[in-house]
Short mmCIF file of C-alpha atoms and ligand atoms in Angstrom, two decimals:
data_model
loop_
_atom_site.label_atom_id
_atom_site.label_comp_id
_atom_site.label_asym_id
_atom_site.label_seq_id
_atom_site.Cartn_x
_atom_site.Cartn_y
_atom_site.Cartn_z
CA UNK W 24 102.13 151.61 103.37
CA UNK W 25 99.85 152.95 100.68
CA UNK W 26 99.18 149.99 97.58
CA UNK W 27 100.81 151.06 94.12
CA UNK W 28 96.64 150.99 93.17
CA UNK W 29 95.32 153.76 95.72
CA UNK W 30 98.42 156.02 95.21
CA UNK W 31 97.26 156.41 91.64
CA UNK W 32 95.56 159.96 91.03
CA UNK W 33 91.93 159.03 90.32
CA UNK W 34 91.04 162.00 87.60
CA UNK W 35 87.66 163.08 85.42
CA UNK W 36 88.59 165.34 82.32
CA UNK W 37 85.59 167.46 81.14
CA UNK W 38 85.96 168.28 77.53
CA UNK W 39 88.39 165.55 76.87
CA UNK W 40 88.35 165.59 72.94
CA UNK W 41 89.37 169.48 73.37
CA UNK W 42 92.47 171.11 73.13
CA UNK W 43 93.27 171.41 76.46
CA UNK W 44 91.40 167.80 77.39
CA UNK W 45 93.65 166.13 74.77
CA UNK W 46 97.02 167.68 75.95
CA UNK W 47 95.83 166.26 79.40
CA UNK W 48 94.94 162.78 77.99
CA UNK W 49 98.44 162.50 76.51
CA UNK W 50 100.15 163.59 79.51
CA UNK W 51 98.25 160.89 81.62
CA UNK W 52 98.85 158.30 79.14
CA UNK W 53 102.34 159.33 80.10
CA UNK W 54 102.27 158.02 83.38
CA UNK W 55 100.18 155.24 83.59
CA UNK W 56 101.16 154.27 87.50
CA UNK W 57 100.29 157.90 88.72
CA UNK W 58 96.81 158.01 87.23
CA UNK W 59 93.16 156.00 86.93
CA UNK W 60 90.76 157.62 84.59
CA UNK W 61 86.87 158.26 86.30
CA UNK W 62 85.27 160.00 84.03
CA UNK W 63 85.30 161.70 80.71
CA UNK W 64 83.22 164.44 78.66
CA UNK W 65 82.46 165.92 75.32
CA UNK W 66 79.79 167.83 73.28
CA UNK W 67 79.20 165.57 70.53
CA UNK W 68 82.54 164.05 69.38
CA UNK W 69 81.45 160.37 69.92
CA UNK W 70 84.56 159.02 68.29
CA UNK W 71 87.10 160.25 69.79
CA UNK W 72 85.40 160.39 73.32
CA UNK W 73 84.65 156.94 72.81
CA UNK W 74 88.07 155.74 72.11
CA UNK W 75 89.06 157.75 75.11
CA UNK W 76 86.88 155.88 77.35
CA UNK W 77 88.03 152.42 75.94
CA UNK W 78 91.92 153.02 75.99
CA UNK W 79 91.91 154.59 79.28
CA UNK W 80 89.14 152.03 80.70
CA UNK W 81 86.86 155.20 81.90
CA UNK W 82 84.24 154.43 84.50
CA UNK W 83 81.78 157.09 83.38
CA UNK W 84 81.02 158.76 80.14
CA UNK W 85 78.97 161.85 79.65
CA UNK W 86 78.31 163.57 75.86
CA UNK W 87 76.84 166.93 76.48
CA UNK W 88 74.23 166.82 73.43
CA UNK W 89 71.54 164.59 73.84
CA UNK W 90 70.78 163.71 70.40
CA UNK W 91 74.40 161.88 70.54
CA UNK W 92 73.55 159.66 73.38
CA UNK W 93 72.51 156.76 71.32
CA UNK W 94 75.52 156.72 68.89
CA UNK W 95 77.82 156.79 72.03
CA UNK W 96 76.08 153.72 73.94
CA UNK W 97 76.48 151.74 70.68
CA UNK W 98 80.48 153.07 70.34
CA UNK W 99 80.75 151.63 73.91
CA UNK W 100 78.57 148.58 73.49
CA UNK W 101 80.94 146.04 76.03
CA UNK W 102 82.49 148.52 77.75
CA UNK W 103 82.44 148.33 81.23
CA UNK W 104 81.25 152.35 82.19
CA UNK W 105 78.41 154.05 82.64
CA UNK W 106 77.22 156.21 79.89
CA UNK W 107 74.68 159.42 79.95
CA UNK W 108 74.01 162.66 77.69
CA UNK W 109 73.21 166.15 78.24
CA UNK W 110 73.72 168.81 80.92
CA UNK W 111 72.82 166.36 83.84
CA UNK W 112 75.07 163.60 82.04
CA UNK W 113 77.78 166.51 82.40
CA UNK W 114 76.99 167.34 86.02
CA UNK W 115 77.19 163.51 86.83
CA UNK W 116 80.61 162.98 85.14
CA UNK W 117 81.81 166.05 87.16
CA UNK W 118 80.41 164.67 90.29
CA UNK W 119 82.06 161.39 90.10
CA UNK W 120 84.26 160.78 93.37
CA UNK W 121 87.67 161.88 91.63
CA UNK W 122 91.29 163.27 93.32
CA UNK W 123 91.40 165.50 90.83
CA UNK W 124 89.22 166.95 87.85
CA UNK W 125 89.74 169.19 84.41
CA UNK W 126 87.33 171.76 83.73
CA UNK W 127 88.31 171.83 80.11
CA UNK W 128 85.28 172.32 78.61
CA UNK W 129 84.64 175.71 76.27
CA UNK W 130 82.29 178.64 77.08
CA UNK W 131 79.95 179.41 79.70
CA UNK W 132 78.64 176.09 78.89
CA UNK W 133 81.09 174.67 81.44
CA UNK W 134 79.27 176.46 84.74
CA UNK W 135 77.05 173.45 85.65
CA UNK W 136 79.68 170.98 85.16
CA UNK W 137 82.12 173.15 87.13
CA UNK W 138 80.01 173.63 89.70
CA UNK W 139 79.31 170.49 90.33
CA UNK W 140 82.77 169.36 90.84
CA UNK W 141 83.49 172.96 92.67
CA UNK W 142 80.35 171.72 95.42
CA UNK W 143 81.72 168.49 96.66
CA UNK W 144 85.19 170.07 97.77
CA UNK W 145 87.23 168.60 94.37
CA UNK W 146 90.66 169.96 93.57
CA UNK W 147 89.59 171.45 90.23
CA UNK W 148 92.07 172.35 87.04
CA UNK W 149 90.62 175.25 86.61
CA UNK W 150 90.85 175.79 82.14
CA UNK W 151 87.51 176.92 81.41
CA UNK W 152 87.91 180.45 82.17
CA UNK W 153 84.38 182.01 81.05
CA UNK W 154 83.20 180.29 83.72
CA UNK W 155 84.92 182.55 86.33
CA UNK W 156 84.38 185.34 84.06
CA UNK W 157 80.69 184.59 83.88
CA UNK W 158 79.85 183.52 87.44
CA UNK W 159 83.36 185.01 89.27
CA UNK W 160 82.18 186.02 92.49
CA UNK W 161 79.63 183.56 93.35
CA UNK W 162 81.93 181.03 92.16
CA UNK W 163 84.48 181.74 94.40
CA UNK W 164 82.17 181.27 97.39
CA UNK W 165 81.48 178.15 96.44
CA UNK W 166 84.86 177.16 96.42
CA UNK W 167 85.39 179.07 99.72
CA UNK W 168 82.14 177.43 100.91
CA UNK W 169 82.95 173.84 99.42
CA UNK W 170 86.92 174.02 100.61
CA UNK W 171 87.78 173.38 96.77
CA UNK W 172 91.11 174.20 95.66
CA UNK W 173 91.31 175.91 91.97
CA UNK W 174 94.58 174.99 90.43
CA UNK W 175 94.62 177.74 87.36
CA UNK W 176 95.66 176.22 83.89
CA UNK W 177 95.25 179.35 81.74
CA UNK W 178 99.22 179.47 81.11
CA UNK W 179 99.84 183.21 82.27
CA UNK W 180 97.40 182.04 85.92
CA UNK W 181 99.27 178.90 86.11
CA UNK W 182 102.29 180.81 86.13
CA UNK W 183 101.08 183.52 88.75
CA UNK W 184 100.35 180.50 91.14
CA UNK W 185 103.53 179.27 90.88
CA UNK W 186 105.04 182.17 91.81
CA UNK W 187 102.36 184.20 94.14
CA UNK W 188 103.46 184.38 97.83
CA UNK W 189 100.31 184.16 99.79
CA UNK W 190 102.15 184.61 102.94
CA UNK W 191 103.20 187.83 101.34
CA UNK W 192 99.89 188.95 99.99
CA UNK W 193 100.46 192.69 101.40
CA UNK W 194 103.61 192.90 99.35
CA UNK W 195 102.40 192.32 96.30
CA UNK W 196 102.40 195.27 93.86
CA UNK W 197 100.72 193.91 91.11
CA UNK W 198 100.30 190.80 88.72
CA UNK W 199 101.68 191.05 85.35
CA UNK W 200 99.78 188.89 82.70
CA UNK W 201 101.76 188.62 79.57
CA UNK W 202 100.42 188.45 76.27
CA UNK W 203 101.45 186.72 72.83
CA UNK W 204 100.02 189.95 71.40
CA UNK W 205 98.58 187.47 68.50
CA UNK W 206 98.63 187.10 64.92
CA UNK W 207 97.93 190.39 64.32
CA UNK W 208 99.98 192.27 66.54
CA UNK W 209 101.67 194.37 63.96
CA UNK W 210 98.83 194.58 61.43
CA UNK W 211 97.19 198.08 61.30
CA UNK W 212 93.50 198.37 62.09
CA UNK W 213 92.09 199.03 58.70
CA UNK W 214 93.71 195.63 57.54
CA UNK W 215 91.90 193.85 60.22
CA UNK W 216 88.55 194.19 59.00
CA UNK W 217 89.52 191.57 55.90
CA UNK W 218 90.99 189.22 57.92
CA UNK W 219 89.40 185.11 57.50
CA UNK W 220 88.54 183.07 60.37
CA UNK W 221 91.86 180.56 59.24
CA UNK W 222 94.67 183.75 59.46
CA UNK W 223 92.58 184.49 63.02
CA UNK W 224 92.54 180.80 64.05
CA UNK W 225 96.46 180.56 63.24
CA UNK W 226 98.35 181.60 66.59
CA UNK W 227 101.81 182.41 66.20
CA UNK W 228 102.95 180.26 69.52
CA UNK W 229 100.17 178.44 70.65
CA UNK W 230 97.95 175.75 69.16
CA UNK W 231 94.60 175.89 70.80
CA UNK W 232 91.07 175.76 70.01
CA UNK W 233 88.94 178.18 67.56
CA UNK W 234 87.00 179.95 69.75
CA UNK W 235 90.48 180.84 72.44
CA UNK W 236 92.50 181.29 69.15
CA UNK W 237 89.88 183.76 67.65
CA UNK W 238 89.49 185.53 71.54
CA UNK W 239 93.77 186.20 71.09
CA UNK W 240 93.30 187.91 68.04
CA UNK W 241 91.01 190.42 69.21
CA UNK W 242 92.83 190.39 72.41
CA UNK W 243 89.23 189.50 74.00
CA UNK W 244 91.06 186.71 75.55
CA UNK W 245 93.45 189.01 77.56
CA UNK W 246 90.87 190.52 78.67
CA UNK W 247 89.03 187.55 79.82
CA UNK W 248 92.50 187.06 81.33
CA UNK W 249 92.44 189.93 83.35
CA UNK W 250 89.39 189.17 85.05
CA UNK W 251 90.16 185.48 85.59
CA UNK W 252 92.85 187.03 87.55
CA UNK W 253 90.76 189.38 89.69
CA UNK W 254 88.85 186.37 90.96
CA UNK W 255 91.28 183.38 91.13
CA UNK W 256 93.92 186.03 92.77
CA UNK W 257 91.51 187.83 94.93
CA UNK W 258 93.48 191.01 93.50
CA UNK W 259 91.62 194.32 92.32
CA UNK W 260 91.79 194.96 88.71
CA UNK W 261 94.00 198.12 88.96
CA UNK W 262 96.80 196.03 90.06
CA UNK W 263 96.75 193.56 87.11
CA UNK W 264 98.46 194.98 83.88
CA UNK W 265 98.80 193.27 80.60
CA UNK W 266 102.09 193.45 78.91
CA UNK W 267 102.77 191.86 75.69
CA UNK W 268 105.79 189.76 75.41
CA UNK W 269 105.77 188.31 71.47
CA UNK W 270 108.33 185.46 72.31
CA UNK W 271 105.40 183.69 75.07
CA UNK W 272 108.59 182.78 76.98
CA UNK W 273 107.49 184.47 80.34
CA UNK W 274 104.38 183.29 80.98
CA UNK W 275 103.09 186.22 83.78
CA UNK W 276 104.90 187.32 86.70
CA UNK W 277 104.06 189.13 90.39
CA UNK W 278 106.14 191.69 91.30
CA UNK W 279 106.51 192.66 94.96
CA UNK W 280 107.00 195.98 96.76
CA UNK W 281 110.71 194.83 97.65
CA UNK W 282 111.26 195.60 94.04
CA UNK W 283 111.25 191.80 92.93
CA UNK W 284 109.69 190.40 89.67
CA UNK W 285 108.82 186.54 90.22
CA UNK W 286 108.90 185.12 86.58
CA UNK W 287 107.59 181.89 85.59
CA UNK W 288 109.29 180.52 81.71
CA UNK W 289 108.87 177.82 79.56
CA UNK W 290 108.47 177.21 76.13
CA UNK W 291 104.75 177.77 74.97
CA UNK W 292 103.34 174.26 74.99
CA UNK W 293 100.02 173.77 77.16
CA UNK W 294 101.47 170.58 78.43
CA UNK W 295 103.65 172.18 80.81
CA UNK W 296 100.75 174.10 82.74
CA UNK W 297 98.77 171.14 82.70
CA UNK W 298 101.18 168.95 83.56
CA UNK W 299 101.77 171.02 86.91
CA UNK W 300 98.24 171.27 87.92
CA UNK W 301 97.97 167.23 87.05
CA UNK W 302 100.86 166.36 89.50
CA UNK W 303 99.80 169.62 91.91
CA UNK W 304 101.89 169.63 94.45
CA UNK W 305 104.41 167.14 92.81
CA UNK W 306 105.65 167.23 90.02
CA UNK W 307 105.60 165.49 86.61
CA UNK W 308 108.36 164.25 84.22
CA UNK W 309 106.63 166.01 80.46
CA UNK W 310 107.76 165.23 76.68
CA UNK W 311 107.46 168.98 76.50
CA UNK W 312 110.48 170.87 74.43
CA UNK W 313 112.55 171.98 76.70
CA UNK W 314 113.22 175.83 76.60
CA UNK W 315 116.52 176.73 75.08
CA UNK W 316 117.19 180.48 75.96
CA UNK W 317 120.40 181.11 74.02
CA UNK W 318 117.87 180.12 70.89
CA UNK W 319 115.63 182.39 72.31
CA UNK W 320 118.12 185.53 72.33
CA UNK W 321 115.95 187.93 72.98
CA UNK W 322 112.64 188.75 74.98
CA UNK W 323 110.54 192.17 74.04
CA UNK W 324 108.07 193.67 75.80
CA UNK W 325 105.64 196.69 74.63
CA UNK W 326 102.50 197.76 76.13
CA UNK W 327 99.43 196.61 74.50
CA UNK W 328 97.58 198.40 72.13
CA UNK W 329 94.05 199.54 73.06
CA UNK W 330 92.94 201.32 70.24
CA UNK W 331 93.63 198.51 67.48
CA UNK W 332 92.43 196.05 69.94
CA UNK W 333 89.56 197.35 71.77
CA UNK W 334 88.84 194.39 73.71
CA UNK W 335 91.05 194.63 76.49
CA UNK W 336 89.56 198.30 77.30
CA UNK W 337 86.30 196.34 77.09
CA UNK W 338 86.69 193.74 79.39
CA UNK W 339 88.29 196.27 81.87
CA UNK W 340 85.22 198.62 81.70
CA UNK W 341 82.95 195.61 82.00
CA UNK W 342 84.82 194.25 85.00
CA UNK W 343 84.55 198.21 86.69
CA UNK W 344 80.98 198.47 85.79
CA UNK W 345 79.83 195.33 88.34
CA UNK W 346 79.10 191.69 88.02
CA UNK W 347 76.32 191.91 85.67
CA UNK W 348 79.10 193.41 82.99
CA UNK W 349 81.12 190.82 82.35
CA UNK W 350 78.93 187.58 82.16
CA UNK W 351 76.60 189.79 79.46
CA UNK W 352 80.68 190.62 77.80
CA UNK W 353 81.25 186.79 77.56
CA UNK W 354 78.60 185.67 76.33
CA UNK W 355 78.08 188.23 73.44
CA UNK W 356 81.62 187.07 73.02
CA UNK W 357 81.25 183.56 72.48
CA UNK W 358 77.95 184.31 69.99
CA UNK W 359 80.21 186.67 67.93
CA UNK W 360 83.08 184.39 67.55
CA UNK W 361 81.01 181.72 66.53
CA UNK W 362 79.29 184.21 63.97
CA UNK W 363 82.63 185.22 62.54
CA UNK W 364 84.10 181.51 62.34
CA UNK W 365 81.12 180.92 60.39
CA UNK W 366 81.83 183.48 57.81
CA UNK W 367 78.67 185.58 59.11
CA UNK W 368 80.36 188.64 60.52
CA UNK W 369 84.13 190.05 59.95
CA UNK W 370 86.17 190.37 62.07
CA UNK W 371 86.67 193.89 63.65
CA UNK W 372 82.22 193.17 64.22
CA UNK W 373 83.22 190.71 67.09
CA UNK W 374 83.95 193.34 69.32
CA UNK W 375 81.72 195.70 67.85
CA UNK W 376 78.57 193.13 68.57
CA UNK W 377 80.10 192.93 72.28
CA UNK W 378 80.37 196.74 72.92
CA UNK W 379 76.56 196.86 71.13
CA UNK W 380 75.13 193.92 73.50
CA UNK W 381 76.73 195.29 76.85
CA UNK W 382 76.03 198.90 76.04
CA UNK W 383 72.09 198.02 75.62
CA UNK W 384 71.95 196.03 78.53
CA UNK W 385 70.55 197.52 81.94
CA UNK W 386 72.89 196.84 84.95
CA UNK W 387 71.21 194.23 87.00
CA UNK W 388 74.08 192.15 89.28
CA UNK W 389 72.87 188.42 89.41
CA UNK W 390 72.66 186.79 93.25
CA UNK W 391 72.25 183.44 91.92
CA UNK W 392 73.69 181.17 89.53
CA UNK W 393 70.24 180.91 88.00
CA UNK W 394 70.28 184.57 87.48
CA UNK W 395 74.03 184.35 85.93
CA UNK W 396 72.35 181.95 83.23
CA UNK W 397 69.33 184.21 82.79
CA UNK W 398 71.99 187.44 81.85
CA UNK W 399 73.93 184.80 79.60
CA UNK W 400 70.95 183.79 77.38
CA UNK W 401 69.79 187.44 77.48
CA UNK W 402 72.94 188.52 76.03
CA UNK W 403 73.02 185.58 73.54
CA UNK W 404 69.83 186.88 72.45
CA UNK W 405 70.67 190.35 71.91
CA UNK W 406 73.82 189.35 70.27
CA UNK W 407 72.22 186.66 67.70
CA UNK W 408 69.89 190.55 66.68
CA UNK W 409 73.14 192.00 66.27
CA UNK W 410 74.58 189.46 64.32
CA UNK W 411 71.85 189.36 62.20
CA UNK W 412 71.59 193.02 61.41
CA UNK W 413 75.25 193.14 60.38
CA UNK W 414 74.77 189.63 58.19
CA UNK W 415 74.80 190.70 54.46
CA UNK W 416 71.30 189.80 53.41
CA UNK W 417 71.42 186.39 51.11
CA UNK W 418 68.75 186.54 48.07
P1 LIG M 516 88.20 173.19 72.39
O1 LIG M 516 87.19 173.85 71.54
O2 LIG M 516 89.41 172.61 71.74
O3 LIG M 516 87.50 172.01 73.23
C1 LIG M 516 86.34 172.25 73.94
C2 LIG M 516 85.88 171.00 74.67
O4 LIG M 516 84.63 171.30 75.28
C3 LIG M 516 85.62 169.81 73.75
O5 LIG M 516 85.81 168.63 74.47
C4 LIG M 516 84.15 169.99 73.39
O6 LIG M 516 83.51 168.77 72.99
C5 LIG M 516 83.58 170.48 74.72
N1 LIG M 516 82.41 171.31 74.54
C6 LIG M 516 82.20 172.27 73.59
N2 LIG M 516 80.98 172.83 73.74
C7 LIG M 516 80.41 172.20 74.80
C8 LIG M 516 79.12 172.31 75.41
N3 LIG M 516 78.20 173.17 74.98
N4 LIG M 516 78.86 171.53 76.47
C9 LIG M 516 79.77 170.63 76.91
N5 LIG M 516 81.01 170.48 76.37
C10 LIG M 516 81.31 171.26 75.31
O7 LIG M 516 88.60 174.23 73.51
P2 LIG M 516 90.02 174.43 74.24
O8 LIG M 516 90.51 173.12 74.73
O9 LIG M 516 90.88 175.28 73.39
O10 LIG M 516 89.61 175.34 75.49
C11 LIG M 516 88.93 174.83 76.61
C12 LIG M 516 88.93 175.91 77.71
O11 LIG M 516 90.27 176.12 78.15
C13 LIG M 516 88.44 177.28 77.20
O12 LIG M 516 87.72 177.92 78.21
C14 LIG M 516 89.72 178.04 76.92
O13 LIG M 516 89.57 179.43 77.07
C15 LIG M 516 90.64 177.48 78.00
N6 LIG M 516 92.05 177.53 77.64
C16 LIG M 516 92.49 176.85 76.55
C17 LIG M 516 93.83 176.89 76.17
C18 LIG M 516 94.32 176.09 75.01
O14 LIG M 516 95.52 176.01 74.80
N7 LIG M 516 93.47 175.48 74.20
C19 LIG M 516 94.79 177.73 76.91
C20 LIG M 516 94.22 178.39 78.06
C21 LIG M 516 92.90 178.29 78.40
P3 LIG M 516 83.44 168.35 71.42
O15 LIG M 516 84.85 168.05 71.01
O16 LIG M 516 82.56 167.16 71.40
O17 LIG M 516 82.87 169.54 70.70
MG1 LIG M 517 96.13 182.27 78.58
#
């Protein structure tokens, strides 16, 4: 018979005081007899990750930015973990002999992290999706190599795994990743150019962090979606279409050459993706609302809108042009979002700086990871020029 202590998930959440890392934290707080915190991560929030650490009596503690490593050994003074700092402190947290691990950190500044949990076998929540984006294929044979198991949490991949027959793989037509559409779904183009970071940051359905909130505007993060999908689905990119579904009620689906649509629903609330990857392949009892489709009444569907929203075409043509396209795509991506949540650039010159970046880039496909890091600062380079040429001049 197994003890009530070892049948308790042992779990490590990178990028706990995040969106997704804090929906996570509540739900294991939850269920207090089905999980043991290992370790925990953040960037620089010392507070909160602190706090985390205490209440949930974390064995290991990593804050990504050095300079913060002082401030968090004092915040834990007495506590009985081990604390480090910076990308190695990362790496360490992620290598940490857990069941199960969240890679819920932001950016492509999750790949070492991720890898690191990806190379000793772990069965990985897989959240932090500019890492597959970035490094795709050679992340995928690392998991192949490593026998990890990716459990997706994006909502709309999350929902394709529940639902995708691998037995059946043949038979599947194509995956259908549905999209909120954003806040600006309905806005016309010209509008869009005055638009401030807080309309772009305020999601109709979901509540997530800046940088994914900003990437749904655009619809950059649909198309980040769509090549998520390519690698954690092993499916080519002509058989994943985006439809846009404003109520975020179906979350994706897989339809099958019988003719059958396999739906996953549920009210929009993270909680209920990452509750299913948390209990993977149980199940978990959530305070999530519970969908009520007679309140719903209705569920719409239109095709998205490429012109207005030139991201998705973006991400497609990046994903068709080879494996050097889309980690250069990302990465302009995240330097642009942070530029326009600064107030530096508006907001139709996020995608404009991302077309610029991987237009003057020469198509070079990394073999390593190392080279997958070089393409990502190159980009960052050329997109921080960019920026800075369409920054109004300050006297
Ligand atoms: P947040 O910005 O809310 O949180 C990001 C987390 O990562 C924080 O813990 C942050 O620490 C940490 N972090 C930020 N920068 C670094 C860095 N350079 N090195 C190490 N850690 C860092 O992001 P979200 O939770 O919204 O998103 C996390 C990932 O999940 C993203 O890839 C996103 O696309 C994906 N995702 C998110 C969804 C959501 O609902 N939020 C839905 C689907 C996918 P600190 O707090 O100290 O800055
Ligand atoms: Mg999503």
């Amino acid at each position: 018979m197994i003890s009530e202590q070892s049948a308790r998930r042992r779990v490590s959440v990178l990028g706990a005081t995040g969106s997704v890392g804090r929906s996570t934290m509540e739900l294991i707080a939850e269920a207090p007899d089905r999980f043991q915190v290992e370790a925990l991560t953040a960037y620089s929030n010392v507070d909160v990750l602190a706090d985390l650490a205490r209440r949930f009596g974390a064995r290991f503690v990593a804050i990504g930015d050095p300079a913060r490593y002082r401030a968090l050994k004092q915040a834990l003074d007495g506590a009985p973990c081990e604390v480090a700092a910076g990308p190695e402190g990362l790496e360490a947290a992620a290598a940490r002999d857990s069941d199960w691990l969240m890679a819920g950190i932001v950016g492509a500044a999750g790949l070492s992290a991720t890898l690191s949990a990806v190379r000793r076998g772990a069965l990985v929540a897989f959240a932090n999706k500019e890492v597959l984006v970035s490094a795709g294929r050679l992340m995928m044979e690392e998991v192949a190599r490593a026998g990890a198991t990716l459990l997706p949490v994006d909502s709309e991949h999350n929902a394709i795994f529940q639902v995708f027959e691998e037995q059946n793989r043949g038979a599947i037509d194509r995956l259908i990743l549905t999209a909120s559409g954003g806040p600006f779904r309905t806005r016309p183009r010209e509008s869009l150019a005055q638009v401030t970071p807080a309309e772009a940051v305020a999601h109709p359905n979901w509540d997530m962090g800046a940088k994914i909130s900003v990437d749904s505007a655009t619809m950059m993060n649909k198309g980040l979606e769509v090549i998520e999908a390519h690698y954690l689905f092993a499916m080519p990119a002509e058989k994943i279409e985006v439809l846009v579904h404003p109520q975020s009620v179906i979350h994706s689906m897989v339809a099958y050459s019988d003719g059958s649509f396999l739906a996953q629903l549920g009210a929009p609330d993270m909680r209920i993706p990452i509750a299913h990857a948390l209990a993977w392949p149980r199940r978990l009892k959530t305070q999530s609302p519970v969908l009520d489709l007679a309140a719903v009444a209705r569920l719409d569907f239109e095709p998205p809108d490429e012109t207005r929203f030139p991201a998705l075409r973006l991400a497609r043509e990046a994903l068709a042009a080879g494996p050097w396209a889309p980690p250069v795509m990302s990465a302009a991506n995240e330097e642009a979002v942070a530029a326009f949540l600064q107030g530096r650039i508006g907001f139709l010159d996020v995608t404009e700086v991302v077309e610029r970046v991987v237009s003057a880039t020469a198509p070079a496909d990394p073999d390593s990871i190392e080279a997958v890091v070089a393409l990502d600062g190159e980009a960052r380079r050329r997109a921080s020029e960019a920026i800075d040429r369409l920054t109004p001049a300050t006297s």
